[in-house]
Every structure is written in structure tokens, then in C-alpha cells.
Coordinates of C-alpha atoms in Angstrom, one line a residue:
Chain A
M379 CA -16.1 -7.1 37.8
N380 CA -19.2 -8.0 39.5
W381 CA -19.1 -8.0 43.4
I382 CA -20.0 -11.7 43.4
N383 CA -16.8 -12.6 41.6
N384 CA -14.8 -11.1 44.4
V385 CA -16.8 -12.9 47.0
V386 CA -17.4 -16.3 45.5
R387 CA -14.3 -18.4 45.3
P388 CA -13.1 -19.2 41.7
K389 CA -13.6 -22.9 42.1
I390 CA -17.3 -22.5 42.8
T391 CA -17.8 -20.2 39.8
N392 CA -16.2 -22.8 37.5
V393 CA -19.2 -25.0 38.1
F394 CA -21.5 -22.3 36.7
K395 CA -19.4 -21.6 33.7
K396 CA -20.7 -22.8 30.3
R397 CA -19.0 -25.8 29.0
D398 CA -17.4 -25.4 25.6
T399 CA -17.7 -28.9 24.4
P400 CA -20.6 -28.2 21.9
D401 CA -18.3 -25.8 20.1
N402 CA -15.9 -28.6 19.3
L403 CA -18.5 -30.9 18.0
W404 CA -20.7 -28.6 15.9
H405 CA -20.2 -25.8 13.5
K406 CA -22.9 -23.3 13.0
C407 CA -22.9 -21.9 9.4
S408 CA -22.4 -18.2 9.7
N409 CA -24.6 -17.7 6.6
C410 CA -27.6 -20.0 7.0
G411 CA -27.2 -21.1 10.6
E412 CA -27.2 -24.8 9.8
M413 CA -25.6 -26.9 12.5
I414 CA -23.0 -29.2 10.9
F415 CA -21.0 -31.9 12.6
H416 CA -17.5 -30.5 12.8
R417 CA -15.7 -33.4 11.3
D418 CA -18.1 -33.4 8.3
F419 CA -17.5 -29.6 7.9
A420 CA -13.7 -30.1 7.8
A421 CA -14.0 -33.0 5.4
N422 CA -16.2 -30.7 3.2
L423 CA -13.3 -28.2 3.1
K424 CA -15.4 -25.9 5.3
V425 CA -18.1 -25.4 2.7
C426 CA -21.6 -25.5 4.2
S427 CA -23.4 -28.5 2.9
N428 CA -26.7 -26.7 3.1
C429 CA -26.0 -23.3 1.5
N430 CA -22.6 -23.7 0.0
H431 CA -21.2 -20.8 2.0
H432 CA -17.4 -20.9 1.9
A433 CA -15.9 -20.4 5.4
R434 CA -12.2 -19.4 5.8
L435 CA -9.8 -22.3 5.4
E436 CA -6.7 -22.6 7.4
T437 CA -3.3 -23.0 5.8
D438 CA -2.7 -26.7 6.3
A439 CA -6.2 -27.6 5.0
R440 CA -5.6 -25.5 1.9
L441 CA -2.2 -27.0 1.2
G442 CA -3.7 -30.4 1.7
Q443 CA -6.5 -29.6 -0.7
L444 CA -4.2 -28.5 -3.5
F445 CA -1.2 -31.0 -3.3
D446 CA -1.6 -34.6 -4.3
N447 CA -2.0 -36.9 -1.3
N448 CA -1.0 -34.1 1.1
Q449 CA 2.6 -34.3 -0.3
Y450 CA 4.4 -31.0 0.0
T451 CA 7.5 -29.4 1.4
V452 CA 7.3 -26.1 3.1
F453 CA 10.1 -23.6 2.4
D454 CA 12.0 -21.7 5.1
V455 CA 11.7 -18.0 4.7
R456 CA 14.6 -15.6 5.2
E457 CA 14.6 -13.8 8.6
V458 CA 13.4 -10.2 8.4
Q459 CA 14.0 -7.3 10.8
H460 CA 12.4 -7.9 14.1
D461 CA 9.9 -5.1 15.1
P462 CA 12.0 -2.2 13.6
L463 CA 9.5 0.4 14.9
K464 CA 9.4 -1.0 18.4
F465 CA 5.7 -0.8 17.9
R466 CA 3.0 -0.8 20.5
D467 CA -0.6 0.1 20.3
Q468 CA -2.8 -1.5 22.9
R469 CA -0.2 -4.2 23.2
K470 CA 3.4 -4.7 22.2
Y471 CA 3.8 -6.0 18.6
P472 CA 6.1 -8.9 19.5
D473 CA 3.5 -10.1 22.0
R474 CA 0.8 -10.1 19.3
L475 CA 3.2 -12.0 17.0
K476 CA 3.8 -14.6 19.7
D477 CA 0.1 -15.1 20.3
N478 CA -0.6 -15.5 16.6
R479 CA 2.2 -18.0 16.2
A480 CA 0.9 -20.0 19.0
K481 CA -2.7 -19.8 17.6
T482 CA -1.9 -20.8 14.0
G483 CA 1.3 -22.8 14.5
K484 CA 2.8 -20.7 11.7
P485 CA 5.7 -18.2 11.8
D486 CA 3.7 -15.6 9.9
A487 CA 0.7 -15.0 7.6
V488 CA 2.1 -16.5 4.5
T489 CA 3.3 -20.1 4.1
V490 CA 5.0 -21.3 0.9
A491 CA 5.4 -24.9 -0.2
H492 CA 6.0 -26.9 -3.3
G493 CA 4.9 -30.3 -4.5
P494 CA 2.8 -32.0 -7.2
L495 CA -0.7 -30.8 -8.2
D496 CA -2.2 -33.5 -10.3
G497 CA 1.4 -34.5 -11.0
T498 CA 2.6 -31.1 -12.2
E499 CA 5.1 -29.5 -9.9
V500 CA 3.9 -26.1 -8.5
V501 CA 4.8 -23.6 -5.8
V502 CA 1.9 -22.5 -3.7
A503 CA 1.7 -19.6 -1.3
V504 CA -1.1 -19.5 1.2
Q505 CA -2.1 -16.5 3.1
D506 CA -3.9 -17.2 6.4
F507 CA -6.4 -14.7 7.6
A508 CA -6.2 -16.2 11.1
F509 CA -2.7 -14.8 11.4
M510 CA -3.3 -11.1 12.3
G511 CA -5.8 -10.8 9.5
G512 CA -3.5 -12.2 6.9
S513 CA -1.7 -8.8 7.1
L514 CA 1.2 -8.1 4.8
G515 CA 4.3 -7.4 6.8
M516 CA 7.9 -8.0 6.1
A517 CA 7.8 -11.7 6.8
A518 CA 4.7 -12.3 4.7
G519 CA 6.2 -10.2 1.8
E520 CA 9.5 -12.1 2.1
A521 CA 7.5 -15.4 1.8
V522 CA 5.7 -14.1 -1.3
V523 CA 9.1 -13.2 -2.8
R524 CA 10.6 -16.5 -1.7
G525 CA 7.8 -18.4 -3.5
A526 CA 8.6 -16.5 -6.7
E527 CA 12.3 -17.3 -6.4
E528 CA 11.5 -21.0 -5.9
A529 CA 9.1 -21.0 -8.9
L530 CA 11.9 -19.4 -11.0
A531 CA 14.5 -21.9 -9.9
R532 CA 12.2 -24.9 -10.5
R533 CA 10.7 -23.3 -13.7
C534 CA 7.2 -24.1 -12.4
P535 CA 4.0 -22.2 -12.0
Y536 CA 3.3 -20.1 -8.9
I537 CA -0.1 -20.3 -7.3
L538 CA -1.0 -17.7 -4.6
V539 CA -4.0 -18.1 -2.4
A540 CA -4.7 -14.6 -1.0
A541 CA -6.6 -13.7 2.1
S542 CA -5.7 -10.4 3.8
G543 CA -7.1 -7.3 5.4
G544 CA -4.1 -5.4 3.9
A545 CA -0.9 -4.0 5.1
R546 CA 0.4 -4.7 8.7
M547 CA 0.1 -1.4 10.5
Q548 CA 2.5 -2.5 13.2
E549 CA 5.4 -2.5 10.7
G550 CA 4.5 1.0 9.3
I551 CA 6.1 2.0 6.0
L552 CA 8.1 -1.3 5.7
S553 CA 4.8 -3.1 5.4
L554 CA 3.7 -0.7 2.6
M555 CA 7.0 -1.4 0.8
Q556 CA 6.0 -5.1 0.5
M557 CA 3.7 -4.0 -2.3
P558 CA 6.5 -3.0 -4.6
R559 CA 8.7 -5.9 -3.4
A560 CA 6.0 -8.5 -4.2
T561 CA 5.4 -6.6 -7.5
V562 CA 9.1 -7.1 -8.5
A563 CA 8.7 -10.8 -7.8
V564 CA 5.7 -11.0 -10.1
Q565 CA 7.7 -9.2 -12.8
L566 CA 10.5 -11.7 -12.6
L567 CA 8.0 -14.6 -13.1
R568 CA 6.4 -12.7 -16.0
E569 CA 9.7 -12.2 -17.7
A570 CA 10.6 -15.9 -17.2
G571 CA 7.3 -16.9 -18.9
L572 CA 6.0 -18.7 -15.8
P573 CA 2.4 -18.6 -14.9
F574 CA 1.3 -16.7 -11.8
L575 CA -2.2 -17.7 -10.7
V576 CA -4.1 -15.9 -8.0
V577 CA -6.9 -17.4 -5.9
L578 CA -8.8 -14.6 -4.1
T579 CA -10.5 -15.9 -1.0
D580 CA -12.5 -14.2 1.8
P581 CA -11.4 -11.5 2.4
T582 CA -8.8 -9.9 0.2
T583 CA -8.5 -6.2 0.5
G584 CA -6.1 -3.3 0.9
G585 CA -2.4 -3.4 0.0
V586 CA -2.5 -7.0 -0.9
M587 CA -5.3 -6.4 -3.3
A588 CA -3.5 -3.3 -4.7
S589 CA -0.4 -5.3 -5.5
Y590 CA 0.3 -8.9 -6.2
A591 CA -3.3 -10.2 -5.9
M592 CA -4.3 -8.1 -8.9
L593 CA -1.3 -8.9 -11.0
G594 CA -2.0 -12.5 -11.7
D595 CA -2.1 -14.0 -15.2
I596 CA -5.4 -15.5 -14.1
H597 CA -7.6 -14.4 -11.2
I598 CA -9.9 -17.0 -9.6
A599 CA -12.2 -16.0 -6.8
E600 CA -14.0 -18.2 -4.3
P601 CA -17.8 -17.7 -4.2
G602 CA -19.1 -14.9 -2.0
A603 CA -15.6 -13.8 -1.0
L604 CA -15.2 -10.1 0.0
I605 CA -12.7 -8.6 -2.5
G606 CA -11.8 -5.0 -2.9
F607 CA -9.4 -2.1 -2.2
S608 CA -11.1 -0.2 0.6
G609 CA -12.9 -2.0 3.2
P610 CA -16.7 -1.6 3.1
R611 CA -16.7 0.2 6.5
V612 CA -14.3 2.8 5.2
I613 CA -16.3 3.4 2.0
E614 CA -19.6 3.7 4.0
Q615 CA -18.0 6.2 6.3
T616 CA -16.6 8.3 3.4
I617 CA -19.7 8.4 1.2
R618 CA -22.2 8.2 4.1
E619 CA -24.4 5.8 2.2
K620 CA -25.4 2.2 2.6
L621 CA -23.6 -0.1 0.2
P622 CA -25.6 -2.1 -2.3
E623 CA -26.2 -5.8 -1.8
G624 CA -23.4 -8.0 -3.1
F625 CA -21.0 -5.1 -3.4
Q626 CA -17.3 -6.2 -3.4
R627 CA -18.3 -9.9 -3.5
A628 CA -16.6 -12.3 -5.9
E629 CA -19.5 -12.3 -8.2
F630 CA -19.5 -8.5 -8.3
L631 CA -15.8 -8.6 -9.4
L632 CA -16.6 -11.1 -12.1
E633 CA -19.3 -8.9 -13.4
H634 CA -16.9 -5.9 -13.4
G635 CA -14.1 -7.7 -15.2
M636 CA -11.7 -8.0 -12.3
V637 CA -11.6 -11.8 -12.0
D638 CA -11.7 -14.5 -14.7
M639 CA -13.9 -16.9 -12.8
V640 CA -15.6 -17.7 -9.6
V641 CA -14.9 -21.3 -8.7
H642 CA -16.4 -23.5 -6.0
R643 CA -13.8 -24.7 -3.6
H644 CA -14.5 -28.3 -4.5
Q645 CA -13.6 -27.6 -8.1
L646 CA -10.6 -25.4 -7.4
K647 CA -7.9 -28.1 -7.7
E648 CA -9.3 -29.5 -10.9
K649 CA -9.5 -26.0 -12.4
L650 CA -6.0 -25.0 -11.4
S651 CA -4.7 -28.3 -12.7
K652 CA -6.3 -27.7 -16.1
L653 CA -4.9 -24.2 -16.4
V654 CA -1.4 -25.0 -15.3
R655 CA -1.2 -27.9 -17.7
V656 CA -2.3 -25.9 -20.6
L657 CA 0.0 -23.0 -19.7
M658 CA 3.0 -25.3 -19.1
H659 CA 2.4 -27.3 -22.4
R660 CA 1.7 -30.4 -20.5
P661 CA -0.6 -33.2 -21.6
G662 CA -4.1 -33.4 -19.9
T663 CA -4.6 -35.6 -16.8
D664 CA -5.9 -38.4 -19.2
G665 CA -2.6 -38.2 -21.1
S666 CA -4.1 -36.5 -24.1
M667 CA -1.8 -34.1 -25.9
T668 CA -4.1 -32.0 -28.0
H669 CA -1.7 -29.3 -29.1
I670 CA 1.5 -29.2 -31.1
P671 CA 4.5 -29.1 -28.8
M672 CA 6.3 -25.7 -28.6
P673 CA 9.2 -25.4 -31.1
V674 CA 12.6 -25.3 -29.5
V675 CA 14.2 -21.9 -30.0
S676 CA 18.0 -21.8 -29.8
D677 CA 19.6 -18.9 -27.8
E678 CA 20.9 -17.3 -30.9
D679 CA 17.4 -17.2 -32.6
A680 CA 15.8 -15.9 -29.4
G681 CA 17.6 -12.6 -29.6
T682 CA 16.6 -11.6 -33.2
P683 CA 13.3 -10.0 -33.9
P684 CA 10.9 -11.6 -36.3
A685 CA 11.5 -10.6 -39.9
V686 CA 7.8 -10.2 -40.7
I687 CA 5.3 -8.7 -38.3
Chain B
M219 CA -3.6 36.0 5.3
H220 CA -1.3 33.5 6.8
T221 CA -2.8 30.3 8.3
Y222 CA -1.4 29.4 11.6
L223 CA -1.3 25.9 12.9
E224 CA -2.4 25.0 16.4
F225 CA 1.1 24.7 17.8
E226 CA 2.1 28.0 16.2
K227 CA -0.2 30.0 18.5
P228 CA 2.5 31.9 20.4
L229 CA 4.0 32.8 17.0
A230 CA 0.6 34.0 15.7
E231 CA 0.2 36.3 18.7
L232 CA 3.7 37.7 18.3
E233 CA 3.3 38.3 14.6
G234 CA -0.1 39.7 15.2
K235 CA 1.3 42.2 17.6
I236 CA 3.9 43.3 15.1
Q237 CA 1.3 43.9 12.5
E238 CA -0.8 45.9 15.0
L239 CA 2.2 48.1 15.8
K240 CA 3.0 48.6 12.2
G241 CA -0.6 49.6 11.5
L242 CA -0.5 52.0 14.4
A243 CA 2.7 53.6 13.0
H244 CA 1.0 53.9 9.6
Q245 CA -1.9 55.8 11.1
D246 CA 0.3 58.1 13.1
P247 CA 3.7 58.6 11.6
S248 CA 4.8 60.7 14.6
V249 CA 5.1 57.5 16.7
S250 CA 8.5 55.9 16.5
I251 CA 8.2 52.2 16.9
S252 CA 10.9 50.9 14.7
D253 CA 13.0 49.8 17.6
E254 CA 10.2 48.0 19.2
V255 CA 9.2 46.3 15.9
E256 CA 12.7 45.2 15.3
K257 CA 13.0 43.7 18.7
L258 CA 9.7 41.8 18.3
E259 CA 10.6 40.6 14.8
A260 CA 13.9 39.2 16.1
K261 CA 12.0 37.5 18.8
A262 CA 9.5 36.1 16.4
A263 CA 12.3 34.8 14.1
Q264 CA 13.9 33.1 17.1
L265 CA 10.6 31.5 18.1
L266 CA 9.9 30.3 14.6
S267 CA 13.3 28.7 14.3
N268 CA 13.0 27.1 17.8
T269 CA 9.6 25.8 17.1
Y270 CA 10.5 24.2 13.7
K271 CA 13.8 22.8 14.9
N272 CA 12.1 20.3 17.2
L273 CA 8.8 19.5 15.6
E274 CA 7.0 16.5 17.0
T275 CA 5.6 13.9 14.6
W276 CA 2.1 15.1 14.9
Q277 CA 3.2 18.7 14.3
K278 CA 4.9 17.5 11.1
V279 CA 1.7 15.9 10.0
Q280 CA 0.0 19.3 10.3
V281 CA 2.8 21.1 8.5
A282 CA 2.7 18.4 5.7
R283 CA -1.0 19.2 5.3
H284 CA -0.6 23.0 5.6
P285 CA -3.0 24.7 3.2
N286 CA -0.3 27.1 2.0
R287 CA 2.2 24.4 1.3
P288 CA 3.3 24.5 -2.3
H289 CA 1.3 22.0 -4.3
M290 CA 1.9 20.2 -7.6
I291 CA 0.5 23.1 -9.6
D292 CA 2.9 25.5 -8.0
Y293 CA 5.9 23.3 -8.8
I294 CA 4.8 23.0 -12.4
D295 CA 4.3 26.8 -12.6
Q296 CA 7.8 27.6 -11.3
L297 CA 9.8 24.7 -12.6
V298 CA 8.4 23.5 -15.9
E299 CA 8.4 25.5 -19.2
D300 CA 6.1 24.7 -22.1
F301 CA 4.1 22.4 -19.8
T302 CA 1.3 20.6 -21.5
P303 CA -1.1 18.7 -19.3
L304 CA -2.5 15.5 -20.7
C305 CA -5.9 14.2 -19.8
G306 CA -7.7 10.9 -19.6
D307 CA -7.0 7.2 -19.2
R308 CA -8.5 6.4 -22.7
Q309 CA -10.8 3.9 -21.0
F310 CA -13.3 5.7 -18.8
G311 CA -12.4 9.3 -17.8
E312 CA -10.2 12.0 -16.6
D313 CA -9.2 12.2 -13.0
P314 CA -8.0 15.7 -11.9
A315 CA -6.6 14.3 -8.6
I316 CA -3.5 13.4 -10.5
L317 CA -2.1 16.0 -12.9
G318 CA 0.5 15.1 -15.5
G319 CA 2.0 16.0 -18.8
M320 CA 5.2 16.9 -20.5
G321 CA 7.4 20.0 -20.6
R322 CA 10.9 21.3 -20.3
F323 CA 12.6 21.2 -17.0
R324 CA 15.9 23.1 -16.8
G325 CA 16.6 22.5 -20.5
R326 CA 15.5 18.8 -20.4
S327 CA 12.3 17.4 -21.8
V328 CA 10.5 15.5 -19.0
V329 CA 7.3 13.8 -18.1
I330 CA 6.0 15.1 -14.8
M331 CA 3.0 14.0 -12.8
G332 CA 1.7 14.3 -9.3
H333 CA -1.3 14.6 -6.9
E334 CA -2.9 17.9 -6.7
K335 CA -5.0 18.7 -3.6
G336 CA -6.4 22.1 -4.6
H337 CA -6.0 25.4 -2.8
D338 CA -9.6 26.6 -2.1
M339 CA -12.9 24.9 -1.7
E340 CA -13.8 24.9 -5.4
S341 CA -10.4 23.6 -6.6
R342 CA -10.3 21.1 -3.7
M343 CA -13.6 19.6 -4.9
H344 CA -12.4 19.6 -8.5
H345 CA -9.2 17.7 -7.6
N346 CA -11.1 15.6 -5.1
F347 CA -8.6 16.7 -2.4
G348 CA -5.8 14.8 -4.2
M349 CA -7.5 11.5 -3.7
A350 CA -7.3 9.6 -7.0
R351 CA -9.7 7.2 -8.6
P352 CA -8.7 4.3 -10.9
E353 CA -8.6 6.7 -13.9
G354 CA -5.9 8.7 -12.3
Y355 CA -3.6 5.7 -11.9
R356 CA -4.4 4.5 -15.4
K357 CA -3.5 8.0 -16.7
A358 CA -0.2 7.7 -14.8
V359 CA 0.5 4.4 -16.5
R360 CA -0.1 6.1 -19.9
L361 CA 2.3 8.9 -19.0
M362 CA 5.0 6.4 -17.8
D363 CA 4.6 4.5 -21.1
M364 CA 5.2 7.8 -22.9
A365 CA 8.2 8.6 -20.8
E366 CA 9.8 5.3 -21.8
R367 CA 8.8 5.5 -25.4
F368 CA 10.3 9.0 -25.9
N369 CA 13.2 8.4 -23.5
L370 CA 12.2 11.2 -21.1
P371 CA 13.1 11.3 -17.4
L372 CA 10.1 10.8 -15.2
V373 CA 9.4 13.2 -12.2
M374 CA 6.7 12.3 -9.7
L375 CA 5.4 14.5 -6.9
V376 CA 3.5 12.7 -4.2
D377 CA 0.9 14.6 -2.1
T378 CA -2.2 12.5 -1.2
A379 CA -3.9 11.2 1.8
G380 CA -4.6 8.0 -0.2
A381 CA -6.7 6.7 -3.0
Y382 CA -10.4 7.6 -2.9
P383 CA -12.6 5.0 -1.3
G384 CA -15.9 5.0 -3.3
I385 CA -18.3 2.8 -5.0
G386 CA -17.4 3.8 -8.6
G387 CA -13.7 3.3 -7.9
E388 CA -14.2 -0.2 -6.6
E389 CA -16.4 -1.1 -9.6
R390 CA -13.7 0.1 -12.0
G391 CA -10.9 -1.7 -10.2
Q392 CA -9.2 0.8 -7.9
A393 CA -6.9 -2.0 -6.6
E394 CA -6.0 -3.2 -10.0
A395 CA -5.2 0.3 -11.2
I396 CA -2.9 0.9 -8.3
A397 CA -1.2 -2.4 -8.8
R398 CA -0.6 -1.8 -12.5
S399 CA 0.7 1.7 -11.8
T400 CA 3.2 0.4 -9.2
D401 CA 4.2 -2.3 -11.6
R402 CA 4.8 0.1 -14.5
C403 CA 6.6 2.6 -12.3
L404 CA 9.0 -0.2 -11.3
S405 CA 9.6 -1.4 -14.8
V406 CA 9.9 2.0 -16.7
K407 CA 13.2 2.1 -18.5
T408 CA 14.0 5.7 -17.9
P409 CA 15.4 7.6 -14.9
S410 CA 12.7 8.4 -12.4
V411 CA 12.7 10.7 -9.4
C412 CA 9.9 10.9 -6.8
V413 CA 9.5 13.7 -4.3
V414 CA 7.1 13.4 -1.4
I415 CA 6.2 17.1 -1.2
G416 CA 3.4 16.8 1.5
E417 CA 1.6 13.7 2.4
G418 CA 2.4 10.3 1.0
G419 CA -0.6 8.1 2.0
S420 CA -0.7 4.4 1.5
G421 CA -1.2 2.6 -1.8
G422 CA -2.5 5.8 -3.4
A423 CA 1.1 7.2 -3.0
V424 CA 3.1 4.0 -3.7
A425 CA 1.4 3.8 -7.1
I426 CA 3.6 6.7 -8.4
A427 CA 6.4 6.5 -5.8
T428 CA 8.4 3.4 -6.8
A429 CA 11.1 5.5 -8.4
S430 CA 14.9 5.1 -8.9
R431 CA 15.4 8.0 -6.4
I432 CA 13.0 8.9 -3.6
I433 CA 13.3 12.2 -1.9
M434 CA 11.2 13.6 1.0
L435 CA 10.8 17.2 2.1
E436 CA 11.9 17.7 5.7
H437 CA 8.4 18.0 7.1
S438 CA 6.6 15.7 4.7
I439 CA 5.2 12.3 5.8
Y440 CA 4.9 8.9 4.2
T441 CA 2.6 6.4 5.8
V442 CA 1.2 2.9 5.3
A443 CA -2.3 4.4 6.0
S444 CA -3.2 7.9 7.0
P445 CA -2.7 8.4 10.8
E446 CA -6.5 8.6 11.2
A447 CA -7.1 5.4 9.3
S448 CA -4.4 3.6 11.2
A449 CA -5.8 4.8 14.5
S450 CA -9.2 3.5 13.7
I451 CA -7.7 0.1 12.7
L452 CA -5.4 -0.2 15.7
W453 CA -7.2 1.6 18.5
R454 CA -10.7 1.5 17.0
S455 CA -10.8 5.3 17.3
S456 CA -9.6 8.0 14.9
D457 CA -8.9 10.3 17.9
K458 CA -5.7 8.4 18.4
A459 CA -4.3 9.6 15.1
K460 CA -1.5 11.5 17.0
D461 CA -0.4 8.3 18.7
A462 CA -0.6 6.3 15.5
A463 CA 1.5 8.8 13.6
T464 CA 4.1 8.8 16.3
A465 CA 4.2 5.0 16.7
M466 CA 4.5 4.4 13.0
K467 CA 7.5 6.7 12.5
V468 CA 6.0 8.5 9.5
T469 CA 8.5 11.4 9.2
A470 CA 11.2 11.8 6.6
Q471 CA 13.8 11.2 9.3
G472 CA 12.2 7.9 10.4
L473 CA 12.0 6.7 6.8
L474 CA 15.6 7.5 6.0
D475 CA 16.6 5.5 9.1
L476 CA 14.6 2.6 7.8
G477 CA 16.2 2.8 4.4
V478 CA 13.0 3.5 2.5
I479 CA 14.0 6.8 1.1
D480 CA 17.2 8.1 -0.4
R481 CA 17.4 11.7 0.7
I482 CA 15.8 14.4 2.9
L483 CA 15.5 17.9 1.5
P484 CA 15.7 20.5 4.2
E485 CA 12.8 23.1 4.3
P486 CA 13.2 26.8 4.9
I487 CA 12.8 27.8 8.6
G488 CA 9.2 27.8 9.4
G489 CA 8.3 25.2 6.7
A490 CA 7.9 25.1 2.9
H491 CA 4.8 27.3 3.1
R492 CA 6.7 30.3 4.4
E493 CA 9.3 30.5 1.6
R494 CA 7.5 28.8 -1.3
V495 CA 9.6 30.1 -4.1
Q496 CA 12.8 29.1 -2.4
M497 CA 11.4 25.7 -1.5
I498 CA 10.3 25.0 -5.1
R499 CA 13.6 26.1 -6.5
E500 CA 15.5 23.8 -4.1
V501 CA 13.2 20.9 -5.0
G502 CA 14.1 21.7 -8.7
D503 CA 17.8 21.6 -7.8
A504 CA 17.5 18.3 -6.2
I505 CA 15.5 16.7 -9.0
E506 CA 18.0 18.1 -11.5
E507 CA 20.9 16.7 -9.5
E508 CA 19.3 13.2 -9.3
I509 CA 18.4 13.1 -13.0
R510 CA 22.0 14.1 -13.9
G511 CA 23.3 11.3 -11.6
M512 CA 21.4 8.7 -13.7
E513 CA 22.4 10.1 -17.1
G514 CA 24.2 7.6 -19.2
L515 CA 22.6 4.6 -17.5
N516 CA 20.7 2.4 -19.9
G517 CA 17.1 1.4 -19.3
D518 CA 17.8 -2.2 -18.3
A519 CA 20.4 -1.1 -15.7
L520 CA 18.0 1.4 -14.3
V521 CA 15.2 -1.2 -13.9
K522 CA 17.6 -3.7 -12.4
A523 CA 18.9 -1.2 -9.8
R524 CA 15.4 -0.1 -8.9
R525 CA 14.3 -3.7 -8.4
E526 CA 17.3 -4.5 -6.2
K527 CA 16.7 -1.3 -4.2
F528 CA 13.1 -2.4 -3.3
L529 CA 14.0 -6.0 -2.8
A530 CA 16.6 -5.0 -0.3
M531 CA 14.2 -3.0 1.9
G532 CA 13.7 -4.5 5.3
R533 CA 16.1 -7.3 4.7
I534 CA 18.7 -8.0 7.2
V535 CA 22.1 -7.1 5.8
E536 CA 24.4 -10.1 6.1
E537 CA 27.9 -9.2 7.2

């Protein structure tokens, strides 16, 4: 505190404070510095109209992007243990949670909803980096599991949009255990023959990356997204070298065979729709049915192995 | 030469004095010191027992990382006959940070694998301090596949600070390798037992720790991230590792309370490193007991039970 703050009355200092109105009107692209009118930026799904930089998208905008006409229903998620470690670092964990809930309007980092995507029913889970770095704690893990349960019950595809720094330290080992828990959920989908599609957005790292985010049937990444296991800072500190340009970016993962495609946000829905329709044996959006319908197998036949391999 | 930890300083002094006295008596047999030595030894034993009875979390972290603590190699030497190590992931390379193979354990054929940290500078470098790369986890998957194919129980010993953060590992899909290993470990249709023998660090540990039965040694730790890494994330300073370890309840006792592990195996007084043979034998007994308990269960039942066990973690039990 500067001495003047103690002497000058607060009301007077308010006059000298910067007004924050310009922040609400303009967005400055973090990549190219272009000033974009805020409303235009939101309408463009937070993609810079100048350089195509994909900024982080909040949950509601993402759900609105994927579901037809913004029609979707959000699922409730089972309650989980509340602060089992009684954790406190610089602040108490429950206080942090409260702030993040107020900031994002969401109970935790993962929101699960269902609704139509180009007319095909899907379950979508969205992880929001704005909520404690999208960290995977018990509530987020439970939401991922819940999404799988709903997809199983409805026999529909499960699309997961990942964004996370990794496990939630404040929940200790129980946060680490969300990796196997979510993995079990993915296994159940796999056994039921339901598609599990993962969209990797900026950033997806750590325990999320080392579990369900890398177990999709198909991996789609958003351009330029940071995707990896260890964060770049940790790697730099370990090997004491500067990391190469483009390291751990979406395009790097494509080149190294870890993702199937890098898709521009504006084409994401169309791409997902196409994949989901083919995998679910549905006609194309134009009504075309280009494949032979799947033969119906009776329960008795299903148990016997094929006579010829 | 015994390595003393920082909190064992009083003990080191006492035991040093005993050695000194013994040396003196050796030089000059006319001096009778047996009474004195006996008294000091009793005092040292008491001190050791008192120190280890009430270890703080951070002291346990140090014990878990003690250089003389029995490692994977020691367990194999003492417990497994006809051990044949297998190498390579059949895709890129061999990773000596995770050792594994097959052999006979107390009359049973088993597949055994685990992290090896190494015991001197040269072997530590060779095993990369027990920090595995993707190849290690892909080899683990290969071994799990074999365990299932040949119907062999699977034993996994965990001792790692975490998976290795490096450029090559990222290029070859460290995250994917860990995810697949966890996935396979959960789905393997054979009895599996995991023992955290030292340090269980993060995803690098989970990858081979999602077993039917999970045991921790009394002074081992199991963490979401190493205390140093957690401190640098939460406090922006790795000096706070002690606080991070304590706040995150990383001890076997903490984990048993949270329902994450099934059992704690007591260590000899003064820690596993003081009575290595005894410790290894007791770990063997526990593994044998757990495998025996799962005998007769079919593969599907084992997988179902394992899945339910993990899904139940952290859930509120409805009355």
C-alpha cells in the first residue's frame, strides 16, 4: 500500500481509477492483437476473424454450438463427498469452489447434457477451463461417468469436449482415482458398441489427457490447442531446454498420430454429425442412405462364434 | 554403510557411538565395554521404535524414497523363481524404468512387473529413476495381455515419482500409453494384486495400479502428483512440498481412510530398509494370500468386481 492510499479518501481515488468499459466492448485477440467487437467475437464462436485463433469457449456457448437450436437438457450429477481432505493451500478449498461456481454459474468443471445434433440424439459433456482450470475432481469425474450412463441408457453416442490442466490437487488421491473411474465408463460404452468421440480443446493435459481424453474412438482437436501429458513448463524444467515451436499443439499431435483430425470450430458440428450418423447407421442429413442396413442378429445367434474365420 | 535420513540424526549419533565403542574394544580387548554397549543398543532400539511409531507425513515421504528401501529387483530376486524378464513394446523400444516378466511365485506361475528406480548412480540412470516413458506402459500392456491369455495372476509393484516428462515421450504419446495401460489393467480377466512398495506418483503409478487388490506398505506414499509438483502448482513454489504432502494426505493410513486402498502392510521397526529380507517375505505372504482369495473367480466376475470397486470410490454411501 502506497501512503497516498491511506491519506486520500477512497471516493476521491475512484475518480482516478481506470474505467473498465472498453473491456466489455472490445476483445483483443491474444494471438494477433486484433481488436474485435465483443458481440462479433461471441457470434464467431470466439474464433478471431483475423488470424483464426481459437480462444477458449465457455460451456453454454459450446452446448449451444453443438445442439440444434440451442435445445438441450442438462443432467443433474450425483453428489460427491464434500472436501474430504479438508484441504487448504493459500485458501480453503470450499471457498475456491464457491468463487468458481459464482464465476461460471456451474456446479463444477464438467457439464453433461443431451439433445439433438443435426437430429441425432447425443450426450455431450463439456469441460470448462474457466472452472478451476477444468480440473478433474470427484464432481467432474462423476459427471463424465454420468454422461456415459445416460448414453448407455439412451443407446446414443457420447461426445466429450475436453479442456483441463489435469487432476484437481485439492482433492488429492480421490482426484487421481477419477482416471480409472472415467476409464471404466469408457469401457462400458465400448462394450455396448456406442461411439465415444473426444474433442480436444485448449488446453488438455495431465490426468484428463492420460485417461478418457485419449480413449476415444475418434479424436478431434481444435486448431492450435495445447495438448499433452506434462505441461510445457514441467518439461522445460526437467530437460533444461527450450521446447521447439509448435510442440504439443494440435497439429503436432496430428503429425504424431495421436489425433485423427484438426477441425476448425466452425466445422466441428458438421464433422461430428457426419461421424455420428455413419457410426450409428443413420442416413445422411440429406436423407441419403448409402449403406446396407445392419442385419438384425437375434440373441441366440449373438452368443455363437462364427463358423469360419 | 547405512544411510540416515534427516530426522534420524539422534539415532545416527547413537549408533555411531556404539560402532565407535565396538571399534575401541576391538583394538584393545582388555577394555570391557559390553555393559555400556548393551545399554546404548537398548537405548537406540527404543529411540528407533519411538521415532517410527509417530512418523509425520513428510518423514514418511523420505522413508518411502530411502535409497536402501527394497526395490522391484530385490523383490524379484527373493520371491520369484525362474524369472524371465521380457523386453520391449514391439513398437519403438525397451524401457528399463518398468521391469516385467514371468516366473514362479510360491509354486504358481505369475506375471510380475513394476517400476525399478536403481540403487546407484549408474543403475539409476539406466532405469531413468523409475520414471517410465510410453514404451514402458506399452510393454506393461503386452504383459497384461499375456497374463490374461495364459491365465496367470498379475502382480504389480509400484515405485515411481511419476511418468517421465520429456520431448520424446510426448511425441510418442505418453498420455495415450498411460491411458491404455490403465484401461487394460482394469479389464484384464485374471486376478491382479498391486503393492505400492515406495512411491506411487500420479498417472505414472495409476497405469499399473488399477488392480483387484491394492496394498500399501506402511511407510509408502501414493499421490495425485509428487509433493514437489503439487507444491509448485498450488503454492507456486516447490519448497512447500512438505505442506503439500501433509495437506494431500498421501500416506497409506490416509488412503485407507479414503477407501482407495484395501490393506496396509506393516513395516519392520525402523522401516523396510532396515529389515529388507523380512519385509520382502511379508510382502510375498500378503500377495500370496490375496491371490489365493481370488482363486476360483472367473475372469468376468473379477473384471466386474474391479470396475465396481473403482466406481464406488469417492461416492457417498447411501444408507
